[in-house]
Amino acid sequence: MKVLLVLPVLVPMATAALALLFFRRERIQRALGLLGSLVELGVGVALLRAVVRGGIQSTQLGGWPSPYGITFVVDLFSALMVLLAGTIAVATSIYSVSDIDRERRAHGFYPLMHVLLMGTNGVFVTGDLFNLYVWFEVTLIASFVLLVLGNERPQMQGAIKYVAMNLISSALFLTGVGILYGSVHALNMADLSLKVPTLSAPIRTTLAMIFLVAFGIKAAVFPLFFWLPDSYHTPPVTVTALFAGLLTKVGVYALVRVFTLVFVSDGESTHALLLGIAAFTMAVGVLGAVSQREVRRILAFHSVSQVGYMVMGLGLFTSSSLAGAIFFVLHHAIIKSNLFLISGLMRPDGKDVRLDFQGGLLSRSPGLSACFLVTALSLAGLPPLSGFWAKLILVRSGLEVGSRGAAAVVATSLAVGLVTLISMTKIWNEAFWKPAPPEAELAPRPRVSRPRALLYVPVVLMTALGVTIGMAPEPLLEIVRRAAAQLADPTEYVRAVLGDARP
Amino acid sequence: MTLLLAIVVGALYASGLFLMLRRSIVKLAFGLVLLGHGTNLLILTAGGVVRGRPPLIPKGGAPLDAPPADPVAQALILTAIVISFAVVAFAIVLLHRVHRTMGSDDIDSLESTRP
């Protein structure tokens, strides 16, 4: 039972280690990568089942009692995130078989991908703030290398911004951890949730702001997002899809965890600030997307915009808005990584697509067009697709809160949804609908063309998954509501970690 | 002592961030290093600086009456140092690569390569 909690970290670690053993045997690496992802998906399912049945699970590594030992704790939110990581891992592993070129595979793409998964899963299951930092760094190092793997010139520019911003964020995070430890002598998050409210208000607010900036950089919220659009469109599609699905979610996860568990006592001011950030993130991201001319840059700016919705759910801070945020995270990870996967199929060599040189995809590949249409409409939030439910919950809970700020954010979110639809229509019109321009025929055909059949498998699967969530959202909504209830009232979390002796 | 350390920490953060805001990628690397050191020193300071009292109790000995040096802060720093070594090593390799590809150490020269 307790081993199950460690498996989300152990499985990718073992996969990465085995893949390293077979460093020169590409076929074995590929098989291992896929197998590891499938096992991880299984672990996610098992974990979710265990938590749905038995409540929040926790375990102490090394056998030290809880505020001192290293805690692994899985509530419904964590379990859903681990399951999500498994899903995206499977989809990207299948896609990578034909998308990742020989050189990148030879330089250790598969070990790196699984180290990245190990890091994100570690973030999801750890119950200790310092370990959260360590897992963040594991994720970071893996993502750094994945980002520059292949050594192409445009990758460098994005990589420098990404590395610099994320290292500043890590330093800030560690600063926050240091000050927090200095003032309450605790790092276990359940313990912190009891001790931080006893701190004096100025220190508490300072700490909250440090963590807000540190995690805000990772999540790419409003004033801190500039590294994301520059770095997300340069690496191969598989990597971008993996990043878009998981990496920003890690930042959002940390924000949600810390601001529902540790810094809640002066919720009024911090959560109002979060609401403001959410509104600006949504608006600025989508306006950036409108101004772009390349598919993947548009999608990257949309990622920024959608993070705003997740932060909005956190900022409203009611049980139902948290449910909206979690649902949005799940929906967005699936939809956005699928959109990136599709963008990789829009050109034979999988490079980023300048919209002016595109056209005629609708007649050339109707299946791909259908997948894109459904997924893009879901991103924009049209009923009955998954984005609609995510936004519906958020808008409803915003109206229930009823304050002026909440109303403003709701209005922003609706307007942003409209603009999202417009910019998705732009991609549709230019790349799919309009006839292929004559320049496209003049341009030299890319020499590298990949076996494409396998690339369609994850796209179709993910589209089907997105549509299923949209058509039958009830089972997922039910779990998400329970997850949000656990976040809104951390008593059960604290009891699961610290035992029955504490309140 | 704590005051002195606090000033040093502040100076390290300030100079680290200042260097990171410069256009040269070499200064970016140095900024990262200074920022990392500042953070480690901050954790040490925040954990409470105590001279000469190891947190060890001999077998059967009495509990320490005065507060001992905090071992957790030192353990945290140890981990953080290892991590920052790895990260800085990666950053230096990356910057070296960038310098080789671009033939310049000016960050602004990267912008011109935009498609």
Coordinates of C-alpha atoms in Angstrom, one line a residue:
Chain A
M1 CA 0.0 0.0 0.0
K2 CA 2.6 2.5 1.1
V3 CA 5.0 1.4 -1.7
L4 CA 2.4 2.8 -4.1
L5 CA 3.1 6.3 -2.9
V6 CA 6.8 6.0 -3.9
L7 CA 6.1 4.4 -7.2
P8 CA 5.4 7.6 -9.1
V9 CA 9.0 8.6 -8.5
L10 CA 10.6 5.1 -8.6
V11 CA 9.1 4.0 -12.0
P12 CA 10.5 6.9 -14.0
M13 CA 13.7 6.7 -12.1
A14 CA 14.1 3.0 -13.0
T15 CA 13.1 3.7 -16.6
A16 CA 15.7 6.4 -16.9
A17 CA 18.4 4.2 -15.3
L18 CA 17.6 1.3 -17.6
A19 CA 17.5 3.5 -20.6
L20 CA 20.9 4.8 -19.6
L21 CA 22.2 1.2 -19.4
F22 CA 21.1 0.7 -23.0
F23 CA 22.5 4.1 -24.1
R24 CA 23.7 2.9 -27.5
R25 CA 20.7 0.6 -28.3
E26 CA 18.1 2.9 -29.6
R27 CA 15.4 0.4 -30.2
I28 CA 15.6 -0.9 -26.6
Q29 CA 15.5 2.7 -25.3
R30 CA 12.4 3.5 -27.3
A31 CA 10.7 0.3 -26.0
L32 CA 11.7 1.1 -22.5
G33 CA 10.5 4.7 -22.8
L34 CA 7.1 3.5 -23.9
L35 CA 6.9 0.7 -21.4
G36 CA 7.9 3.1 -18.5
S37 CA 5.2 5.6 -19.5
L38 CA 2.6 2.9 -19.6
V39 CA 3.6 1.5 -16.2
E40 CA 3.4 5.1 -14.9
L41 CA -0.1 5.6 -16.3
G42 CA -1.0 2.4 -14.4
V43 CA 0.6 3.7 -11.2
G44 CA -1.5 6.9 -11.7
V45 CA -4.7 4.9 -12.0
A46 CA -3.9 2.7 -9.0
L47 CA -3.0 5.8 -6.9
L48 CA -6.2 7.5 -7.8
R49 CA -8.2 4.4 -6.9
A50 CA -6.4 4.1 -3.6
V51 CA -7.1 7.7 -2.7
V52 CA -10.7 7.7 -3.8
R53 CA -11.3 4.6 -1.7
G54 CA -9.1 5.2 1.3
G55 CA -8.8 9.0 1.7
I56 CA -5.5 10.9 1.7
Q57 CA -2.5 8.6 1.9
S58 CA 0.8 9.4 3.4
T59 CA 4.1 7.7 4.2
Q60 CA 7.4 8.6 5.9
L61 CA 10.6 7.8 4.1
G62 CA 13.3 6.5 6.3
G63 CA 10.9 5.9 9.2
W64 CA 11.3 9.2 11.0
P65 CA 8.1 10.4 12.5
S66 CA 6.2 12.9 10.5
P67 CA 7.3 16.5 11.0
Y68 CA 10.9 15.4 10.9
G69 CA 10.9 12.7 8.3
I70 CA 10.5 13.1 4.5
T71 CA 6.8 12.9 3.8
F72 CA 5.2 11.6 0.7
V73 CA 1.5 12.4 0.7
V74 CA -1.1 12.0 -2.0
D75 CA -4.4 13.6 -1.9
L76 CA -6.9 13.6 -4.8
F77 CA -5.3 16.6 -6.5
S78 CA -1.9 14.9 -6.4
A79 CA -3.3 11.6 -7.6
L80 CA -5.0 13.3 -10.5
M81 CA -1.8 15.1 -11.4
V82 CA 0.2 11.9 -11.4
L83 CA -2.4 10.3 -13.6
L84 CA -2.2 13.3 -15.9
A85 CA 1.6 13.0 -16.1
G86 CA 1.2 9.3 -17.0
T87 CA -1.3 10.1 -19.8
I88 CA 0.9 12.8 -21.3
A89 CA 3.9 10.6 -20.9
V90 CA 2.2 7.8 -22.9
A91 CA 1.0 10.2 -25.6
T92 CA 4.4 11.8 -26.1
S93 CA 6.3 8.5 -25.9
I94 CA 4.3 7.2 -28.8
Y95 CA 4.8 10.4 -30.7
S96 CA 8.5 10.5 -30.0
V97 CA 9.1 7.2 -31.7
S98 CA 8.9 8.9 -35.1
D99 CA 9.3 12.6 -34.2
I100 CA 12.6 12.6 -32.2
D101 CA 15.5 12.3 -34.7
R102 CA 18.3 9.9 -34.4
E103 CA 20.8 12.4 -33.0
R104 CA 18.5 13.5 -30.2
R105 CA 17.8 9.9 -29.3
A106 CA 21.5 9.2 -29.3
H107 CA 22.1 12.0 -26.9
G108 CA 19.7 10.6 -24.3
F109 CA 16.3 11.8 -25.0
Y110 CA 14.5 9.0 -23.3
P111 CA 16.5 9.0 -20.0
L112 CA 16.0 12.8 -19.9
M113 CA 12.3 12.6 -20.5
H114 CA 11.8 10.1 -17.7
V115 CA 14.0 12.2 -15.3
L116 CA 11.6 15.1 -16.1
L117 CA 8.7 12.8 -15.3
M118 CA 10.4 11.8 -12.1
G119 CA 10.8 15.4 -11.1
T120 CA 7.2 16.4 -11.8
N121 CA 5.8 13.4 -10.0
G122 CA 8.1 14.1 -7.1
V123 CA 6.6 17.6 -7.0
F124 CA 3.2 16.1 -7.0
V125 CA 3.7 13.6 -4.2
T126 CA 6.1 15.3 -1.8
G127 CA 4.7 16.8 1.4
D128 CA 7.7 18.9 2.3
L129 CA 8.7 22.3 1.0
F130 CA 12.4 21.6 0.8
N131 CA 11.8 18.4 -1.1
L132 CA 9.6 20.4 -3.4
Y133 CA 12.6 22.5 -4.2
V134 CA 14.7 19.5 -4.9
W135 CA 12.1 18.0 -7.2
F136 CA 11.8 21.3 -8.9
E137 CA 15.5 21.3 -9.6
V138 CA 15.4 17.7 -10.9
T139 CA 12.6 18.8 -13.3
L140 CA 14.6 21.9 -14.3
I141 CA 17.8 20.2 -15.1
A142 CA 16.0 17.7 -17.3
S143 CA 14.0 20.4 -19.0
F144 CA 17.1 22.5 -19.6
V145 CA 18.8 19.7 -21.5
L146 CA 15.7 18.7 -23.4
L147 CA 15.3 22.3 -24.4
V148 CA 18.8 22.6 -26.0
L149 CA 19.1 19.0 -27.2
G150 CA 19.9 19.3 -30.9
N151 CA 21.8 22.5 -30.6
E152 CA 19.9 24.5 -33.1
R153 CA 20.4 28.3 -33.1
P154 CA 16.9 29.4 -32.3
Q155 CA 16.9 26.9 -29.3
M156 CA 19.8 28.8 -27.7
Q157 CA 18.0 32.1 -27.5
G158 CA 15.0 30.6 -25.8
A159 CA 17.2 28.4 -23.6
I160 CA 19.1 31.4 -22.1
K161 CA 16.0 33.2 -21.1
Y162 CA 14.5 29.9 -19.7
V163 CA 17.6 29.0 -17.7
A164 CA 18.1 32.5 -16.3
M165 CA 14.5 33.0 -15.3
N166 CA 14.1 29.6 -13.8
L167 CA 17.4 29.9 -11.8
I168 CA 16.2 33.2 -10.4
S169 CA 13.0 31.6 -9.5
S170 CA 14.8 28.7 -7.8
A171 CA 17.0 31.1 -5.8
L172 CA 13.9 33.0 -4.7
F173 CA 12.2 29.7 -3.8
L174 CA 15.2 28.7 -1.7
T175 CA 15.2 32.1 -0.1
G176 CA 11.6 31.7 0.9
V177 CA 12.4 28.2 2.3
G178 CA 15.3 29.6 4.3
I179 CA 13.3 32.4 5.8
L180 CA 10.4 30.2 6.5
Y181 CA 12.6 27.7 8.2
G182 CA 14.3 30.4 10.2
S183 CA 11.0 31.8 11.5
V184 CA 9.0 28.6 12.2
H185 CA 11.6 25.8 12.2
A186 CA 9.4 23.6 10.1
L187 CA 9.4 22.6 6.4
N188 CA 6.7 19.9 6.4
M189 CA 3.8 21.5 4.6
A190 CA 1.2 20.0 7.0
D191 CA 3.2 21.2 9.9
L192 CA 3.6 24.6 8.2
S193 CA -0.1 25.0 7.8
L194 CA -0.4 24.8 11.6
K195 CA 2.6 27.0 12.4
V196 CA 2.5 29.8 9.7
P197 CA -0.7 31.4 11.0
T198 CA 1.1 32.1 14.3
L199 CA 3.7 34.2 12.5
S200 CA 3.4 38.0 12.6
A201 CA 1.6 39.4 9.6
P202 CA 4.5 41.3 7.9
I203 CA 6.7 38.2 7.8
R204 CA 3.8 36.0 6.6
T205 CA 3.1 38.5 3.8
T206 CA 6.7 38.7 2.8
L207 CA 7.0 35.0 2.6
A208 CA 3.8 34.7 0.7
M209 CA 5.0 37.2 -1.9
I210 CA 8.4 35.5 -2.2
F211 CA 6.7 32.2 -3.0
L212 CA 4.2 33.9 -5.2
V213 CA 7.0 35.3 -7.4
A214 CA 9.0 32.1 -7.3
F215 CA 6.1 29.9 -8.4
G216 CA 4.7 32.6 -10.6
I217 CA 7.8 32.5 -12.7
K218 CA 7.5 28.7 -13.1
A219 CA 3.8 28.9 -13.9
A220 CA 4.4 31.9 -16.3
V221 CA 1.9 34.3 -14.8
F222 CA 1.5 37.9 -15.9
P223 CA 4.6 40.0 -15.4
L224 CA 6.9 36.9 -15.3
F225 CA 6.0 34.9 -18.4
F226 CA 8.3 36.3 -21.0
W227 CA 10.6 33.3 -21.0
L228 CA 7.8 30.9 -22.0
P229 CA 6.8 31.9 -25.6
D230 CA 10.4 32.2 -26.6
S231 CA 11.4 28.8 -25.4
Y232 CA 8.4 26.7 -26.1
H233 CA 8.4 26.8 -29.9
T234 CA 12.0 25.9 -30.6
P235 CA 12.5 22.3 -29.5
P236 CA 10.9 19.3 -31.3
V237 CA 7.2 18.9 -30.9
T238 CA 7.4 16.0 -28.5
V239 CA 9.4 18.1 -26.1
T240 CA 7.1 21.1 -26.5
A241 CA 4.0 19.0 -25.9
L242 CA 5.6 17.5 -22.8
F243 CA 6.5 21.0 -21.5
A244 CA 3.1 22.5 -22.3
G245 CA 1.3 19.6 -20.7
L246 CA 3.4 19.2 -17.6
L247 CA 5.9 21.9 -16.9
T248 CA 3.7 25.0 -16.4
K249 CA 1.3 22.8 -14.5
V250 CA 4.0 22.1 -12.0
G251 CA 4.2 25.8 -11.2
V252 CA 0.4 26.0 -11.0
Y253 CA 0.4 22.9 -8.8
A254 CA 2.9 24.5 -6.4
L255 CA 0.9 27.8 -6.3
V256 CA -2.3 25.9 -5.5
R257 CA -0.7 23.7 -2.9
V258 CA 1.1 26.5 -1.1
F259 CA -1.8 29.0 -1.2
T260 CA -4.4 26.5 -0.1
L261 CA -2.4 24.9 2.6
V262 CA 0.3 27.3 4.0
F263 CA -0.6 30.9 3.3
V264 CA -4.3 31.1 3.8
S265 CA -4.6 33.1 6.9
D266 CA -4.5 36.5 5.3
G267 CA -6.4 35.2 2.3
E268 CA -8.1 38.5 1.6
S269 CA -5.1 40.4 0.3
T270 CA -3.1 37.6 -1.3
H271 CA -6.0 36.0 -3.1
A272 CA -7.2 39.4 -4.3
L273 CA -3.7 39.9 -5.7
L274 CA -3.9 36.5 -7.3
L275 CA -7.2 37.5 -9.0
G276 CA -5.6 40.6 -10.4
I277 CA -2.6 38.5 -11.7
A278 CA -5.1 36.0 -13.2
A279 CA -7.0 38.7 -15.1
F280 CA -3.8 40.3 -16.5
T281 CA -2.3 36.9 -17.4
M282 CA -5.4 35.9 -19.3
A283 CA -5.6 39.2 -21.2
V284 CA -1.9 39.7 -22.0
G285 CA -1.4 36.1 -23.0
V286 CA -4.3 36.1 -25.5
L287 CA -3.3 39.5 -26.9
G288 CA 0.2 38.2 -27.4
A289 CA -1.3 35.1 -29.2
V290 CA -3.3 37.3 -31.6
S291 CA -0.2 39.2 -32.7
Q292 CA 1.8 36.1 -33.6
R293 CA 2.1 34.5 -37.1
E294 CA 3.5 31.1 -36.3
V295 CA 1.3 28.2 -35.0
R296 CA 3.5 27.2 -32.1
R297 CA 4.1 30.7 -30.9
I298 CA 0.4 31.3 -30.9
L299 CA -0.1 28.1 -28.9
A300 CA 2.7 29.1 -26.4
F301 CA 1.1 32.5 -25.8
H302 CA -2.2 30.7 -25.3
S303 CA -0.6 28.6 -22.6
V304 CA 0.2 31.8 -20.7
S305 CA -3.4 33.0 -21.1
Q306 CA -4.8 29.7 -19.9
V307 CA -2.6 29.7 -16.8
G308 CA -4.6 32.8 -15.9
Y309 CA -7.8 30.8 -15.7
M310 CA -6.1 28.3 -13.3
V311 CA -4.9 31.1 -11.1
M312 CA -8.3 32.7 -11.3
G313 CA -9.7 29.5 -9.7
L314 CA -7.1 29.8 -7.0
G315 CA -7.8 33.5 -6.5
L316 CA -11.5 33.1 -6.0
F317 CA -10.7 30.6 -3.4
T318 CA -14.0 28.8 -2.9
S319 CA -14.4 25.1 -3.0
S320 CA -16.1 25.2 -6.4
S321 CA -13.6 27.6 -7.9
L322 CA -10.8 25.3 -6.8
A323 CA -12.7 22.5 -8.5
G324 CA -12.7 24.7 -11.6
A325 CA -9.0 25.3 -11.4
I326 CA -8.2 21.6 -11.1
F327 CA -10.6 20.7 -13.9
F328 CA -8.9 23.4 -16.0
V329 CA -5.5 22.1 -15.3
L330 CA -6.5 18.6 -16.4
H331 CA -8.4 19.8 -19.5
H332 CA -5.7 22.2 -20.5
A333 CA -2.8 19.8 -20.2
I334 CA -4.6 17.3 -22.5
I335 CA -5.9 19.8 -25.0
K336 CA -2.7 21.9 -25.2
S337 CA -0.3 19.1 -25.6
N338 CA -2.6 17.6 -28.2
L339 CA -2.6 21.0 -30.1
F340 CA 1.2 21.0 -30.1
L341 CA 1.2 17.4 -31.3
I342 CA -1.1 18.4 -34.1
S343 CA 1.1 21.4 -35.0
G344 CA 3.9 18.9 -35.5
L345 CA 1.9 17.2 -38.2
M346 CA 1.1 20.3 -40.1
R347 CA 4.5 20.2 -42.0
P348 CA 6.2 17.1 -43.2
D349 CA 9.3 17.8 -41.2
G350 CA 7.5 18.9 -38.1
K351 CA 9.1 22.4 -37.9
D352 CA 7.1 25.4 -36.8
V353 CA 4.6 26.7 -39.3
R354 CA 4.5 30.2 -40.6
L355 CA 0.8 30.7 -41.3
D356 CA 1.4 32.8 -44.5
F357 CA 3.1 29.8 -46.2
Q358 CA 0.4 27.4 -45.2
G359 CA -2.9 26.3 -46.7
G360 CA -4.9 23.5 -48.1
L361 CA -4.5 21.2 -45.1
L362 CA -8.3 20.6 -45.0
S363 CA -8.3 18.9 -48.4
R364 CA -4.9 17.2 -47.9
S365 CA -5.6 15.7 -44.5
P366 CA -9.2 15.9 -43.4
G367 CA -8.6 13.6 -40.4
L368 CA -6.0 16.0 -38.9
S369 CA -8.3 18.9 -39.6
A370 CA -11.1 17.3 -37.7
C371 CA -8.8 16.6 -34.7
F372 CA -7.5 20.2 -34.8
L373 CA -11.0 21.7 -35.1
V374 CA -12.4 19.7 -32.1
T375 CA -9.3 20.4 -30.0
A376 CA -9.1 24.1 -30.8
L377 CA -12.8 24.6 -30.1
S378 CA -12.3 22.9 -26.8
L379 CA -9.5 25.3 -26.0
A380 CA -11.8 28.2 -26.8
G381 CA -14.4 26.7 -24.5
L382 CA -17.3 25.8 -26.8
P383 CA -19.9 23.5 -25.5
P384 CA -20.1 20.6 -25.1
L385 CA -16.3 20.2 -25.1
S386 CA -14.1 20.0 -22.0
G387 CA -13.0 23.6 -22.1
F388 CA -16.6 24.7 -21.8
W389 CA -17.1 22.8 -18.5
A390 CA -13.9 24.1 -17.1
K391 CA -14.8 27.7 -17.8
L392 CA -18.4 27.2 -16.8
I393 CA -17.4 26.1 -13.3
L394 CA -15.0 29.0 -13.0
V395 CA -17.5 31.6 -14.2
R396 CA -20.2 30.3 -12.0
S397 CA -18.1 30.3 -8.9
G398 CA -16.9 33.8 -9.8
L399 CA -20.5 35.0 -9.9
E400 CA -21.3 33.2 -6.6
V401 CA -18.5 35.1 -4.9
G402 CA -20.2 38.2 -6.1
S403 CA -17.6 40.8 -5.3
R404 CA -16.7 43.5 -7.7
G405 CA -13.2 42.1 -8.3
A406 CA -14.6 38.7 -9.0
A407 CA -17.1 40.1 -11.5
A408 CA -14.3 41.9 -13.3
V409 CA -12.3 38.7 -13.6
V410 CA -15.3 36.8 -14.8
A411 CA -15.9 39.5 -17.5
T412 CA -12.2 39.3 -18.5
S413 CA -12.3 35.5 -18.7
L414 CA -15.4 35.6 -21.0
A415 CA -13.8 38.2 -23.3
V416 CA -10.5 36.3 -23.4
G417 CA -12.5 33.2 -24.4
L418 CA -13.8 35.1 -27.3
V419 CA -10.4 36.3 -28.4
T420 CA -9.1 32.7 -28.0
L421 CA -11.7 31.6 -30.4
I422 CA -10.7 34.3 -32.9
S423 CA -7.1 33.4 -32.9
M424 CA -7.9 29.7 -33.2
T425 CA -10.0 30.6 -36.2
K426 CA -7.0 32.4 -37.6
I427 CA -5.0 29.2 -37.6
W428 CA -8.0 27.3 -39.0
N429 CA -8.5 29.8 -41.8
E430 CA -4.9 30.2 -42.8
A431 CA -3.6 26.7 -42.5
F432 CA -6.6 24.5 -43.1
W433 CA -9.2 26.4 -45.0
K434 CA -7.5 28.6 -47.5
P435 CA -6.0 27.0 -50.6
A436 CA -2.3 26.3 -50.6
P437 CA -0.4 29.4 -51.8
P438 CA 1.8 29.0 -54.8
E439 CA 4.9 30.0 -52.8
A440 CA 4.5 26.8 -50.9
E441 CA 5.2 24.9 -54.1
L442 CA 8.1 27.1 -54.9
A443 CA 9.7 26.6 -51.5
P444 CA 12.0 23.6 -51.4
R445 CA 10.3 20.5 -50.0
P446 CA 11.9 19.5 -46.7
R447 CA 14.3 16.6 -47.2
V448 CA 13.5 14.9 -44.0
S449 CA 10.1 13.3 -43.9
R450 CA 9.1 11.0 -41.1
P451 CA 6.9 7.9 -41.0
R452 CA 3.7 9.6 -40.1
A453 CA 1.3 6.8 -39.3
L454 CA 2.5 6.5 -35.7
L455 CA 2.3 10.3 -35.2
Y456 CA -1.5 10.1 -35.7
V457 CA -2.0 7.5 -32.9
P458 CA -1.5 9.8 -29.9
V459 CA -3.3 12.7 -31.6
V460 CA -6.4 10.6 -32.2
L461 CA -6.2 9.1 -28.7
M462 CA -5.8 12.5 -27.0
T463 CA -8.6 14.0 -29.1
A464 CA -10.8 11.2 -28.1
L465 CA -9.9 11.6 -24.5
G466 CA -10.7 15.4 -24.7
V467 CA -14.0 14.7 -26.4
T468 CA -14.9 12.0 -23.8
I469 CA -14.2 14.4 -20.9
G470 CA -16.3 17.0 -22.7
M471 CA -19.3 14.7 -23.4
A472 CA -19.3 12.9 -20.1
P473 CA -17.8 15.2 -17.6
E474 CA -19.7 13.9 -14.5
P475 CA -17.4 11.2 -13.2
L476 CA -14.3 13.5 -13.5
L477 CA -16.3 16.4 -12.1
E478 CA -17.2 14.3 -9.1
I479 CA -13.6 13.5 -8.3
V480 CA -12.5 17.0 -9.0
R481 CA -15.1 18.4 -6.6
R482 CA -13.9 16.0 -3.9
A483 CA -10.3 17.0 -4.6
A484 CA -11.2 20.7 -4.3
A485 CA -13.0 20.0 -1.0
Q486 CA -9.8 18.5 0.3
L487 CA -7.9 21.5 -0.7
A488 CA -10.4 24.0 0.7
D489 CA -10.3 22.3 4.1
P490 CA -6.8 21.0 4.9
T491 CA -7.8 19.3 8.1
E492 CA -7.8 15.9 6.5
Y493 CA -4.5 16.5 4.8
V494 CA -2.9 17.6 8.1
R495 CA -4.3 14.6 9.9
A496 CA -3.1 12.2 7.2
V497 CA 0.5 13.6 7.5
L498 CA 0.8 14.3 11.2
G499 CA -1.3 11.5 12.6
D500 CA -4.3 11.7 14.9
A501 CA -2.5 13.4 17.7
R502 CA -2.8 16.8 16.1
P503 CA -6.1 18.6 15.3
Chain B
M1 CA 27.6 38.4 13.6
T2 CA 24.1 37.9 12.3
L3 CA 24.0 41.6 11.2
L4 CA 27.2 41.2 9.4
L5 CA 25.9 38.1 7.7
A6 CA 22.7 39.8 6.8
I7 CA 24.6 42.6 5.1
V8 CA 26.8 40.1 3.2
V9 CA 23.7 38.2 2.1
G10 CA 22.1 41.4 0.9
A11 CA 25.3 42.4 -1.0
L12 CA 25.5 39.0 -2.7
Y13 CA 21.9 39.2 -3.8
A14 CA 22.2 42.7 -5.1
S15 CA 25.4 42.1 -7.0
G16 CA 24.1 38.7 -8.3
L17 CA 20.9 40.3 -9.7
F18 CA 22.9 43.3 -11.0
L19 CA 25.2 41.0 -12.9
M20 CA 22.3 39.0 -14.3
L21 CA 20.8 42.2 -15.7
R22 CA 23.9 42.9 -17.7
R23 CA 24.1 42.0 -21.4
S24 CA 27.2 39.8 -21.2
I25 CA 26.5 36.1 -20.8
V26 CA 29.6 35.6 -18.8
K27 CA 28.3 38.1 -16.2
L28 CA 25.0 36.2 -16.3
A29 CA 26.9 33.1 -15.1
F30 CA 28.7 35.0 -12.4
G31 CA 25.4 36.5 -11.3
L32 CA 24.0 33.0 -11.0
V33 CA 26.9 31.9 -8.8
L34 CA 26.7 34.9 -6.5
L35 CA 22.9 34.5 -6.2
G36 CA 23.3 30.9 -5.3
H37 CA 25.9 31.7 -2.6
G38 CA 23.7 34.5 -1.2
T39 CA 20.9 32.0 -0.9
N40 CA 23.0 29.5 0.9
L41 CA 24.3 32.0 3.3
L42 CA 20.8 33.3 3.9
I43 CA 19.7 29.8 5.0
L44 CA 22.6 29.5 7.3
T45 CA 21.8 32.9 8.9
A46 CA 18.1 32.2 9.1
G47 CA 18.8 28.9 10.9
G48 CA 20.5 30.9 13.6
V49 CA 24.3 31.2 13.9
V50 CA 25.6 29.6 17.1
R51 CA 29.2 29.2 17.9
G52 CA 30.8 26.0 19.1
R53 CA 27.7 24.0 20.2
P54 CA 27.3 20.9 18.1
P55 CA 23.9 19.3 18.3
L56 CA 25.2 16.1 19.8
I57 CA 24.2 14.4 23.1
P58 CA 26.5 11.7 24.4
K59 CA 24.8 8.4 25.2
G60 CA 22.9 8.8 28.5
G61 CA 23.9 12.5 28.6
A62 CA 21.6 15.3 29.7
P63 CA 19.7 17.3 27.0
L64 CA 21.5 20.5 25.9
D65 CA 20.5 23.4 28.0
A66 CA 21.4 26.2 25.5
P67 CA 20.2 26.0 21.9
P68 CA 22.7 24.1 19.8
A69 CA 23.7 24.8 16.2
D70 CA 20.8 23.8 13.9
P71 CA 21.8 20.8 11.9
V72 CA 18.8 21.0 9.5
A73 CA 19.9 24.4 8.1
Q74 CA 23.3 22.9 7.3
A75 CA 21.8 19.8 5.7
L76 CA 19.6 22.1 3.6
I77 CA 22.6 24.1 2.5
L78 CA 24.5 21.0 1.6
T79 CA 21.8 19.8 -0.7
A80 CA 21.4 23.3 -2.2
I81 CA 25.1 23.5 -2.8
V82 CA 25.1 20.2 -4.7
I83 CA 22.2 21.2 -6.7
S84 CA 23.6 24.7 -7.5
F85 CA 26.8 23.1 -8.6
A86 CA 25.0 21.0 -11.1
V87 CA 22.9 23.9 -12.4
V88 CA 25.9 26.2 -12.7
A89 CA 27.9 23.6 -14.4
F90 CA 25.1 23.2 -16.9
A91 CA 24.7 26.9 -17.3
I92 CA 28.4 27.3 -18.1
V93 CA 28.3 24.6 -20.7
L94 CA 25.2 26.2 -22.2
L95 CA 26.8 29.6 -22.3
H96 CA 29.9 28.2 -23.8
R97 CA 27.8 26.6 -26.5
V98 CA 25.9 29.8 -27.1
H99 CA 29.2 31.7 -27.4
R100 CA 30.4 29.2 -29.9
T101 CA 27.2 29.3 -32.0
M102 CA 26.9 33.1 -31.9
G103 CA 30.5 34.1 -31.8
S104 CA 29.6 36.8 -29.3
D105 CA 28.9 37.1 -25.6
D106 CA 26.3 39.8 -26.0
I107 CA 22.8 38.5 -25.2
D108 CA 21.3 41.1 -27.5
S109 CA 23.0 39.5 -30.5
L110 CA 20.8 36.5 -29.9
E111 CA 17.7 38.4 -30.8
S112 CA 18.7 39.0 -34.4
T113 CA 18.6 35.2 -35.0
R114 CA 14.8 35.3 -34.5
P115 CA 13.0 33.8 -37.5

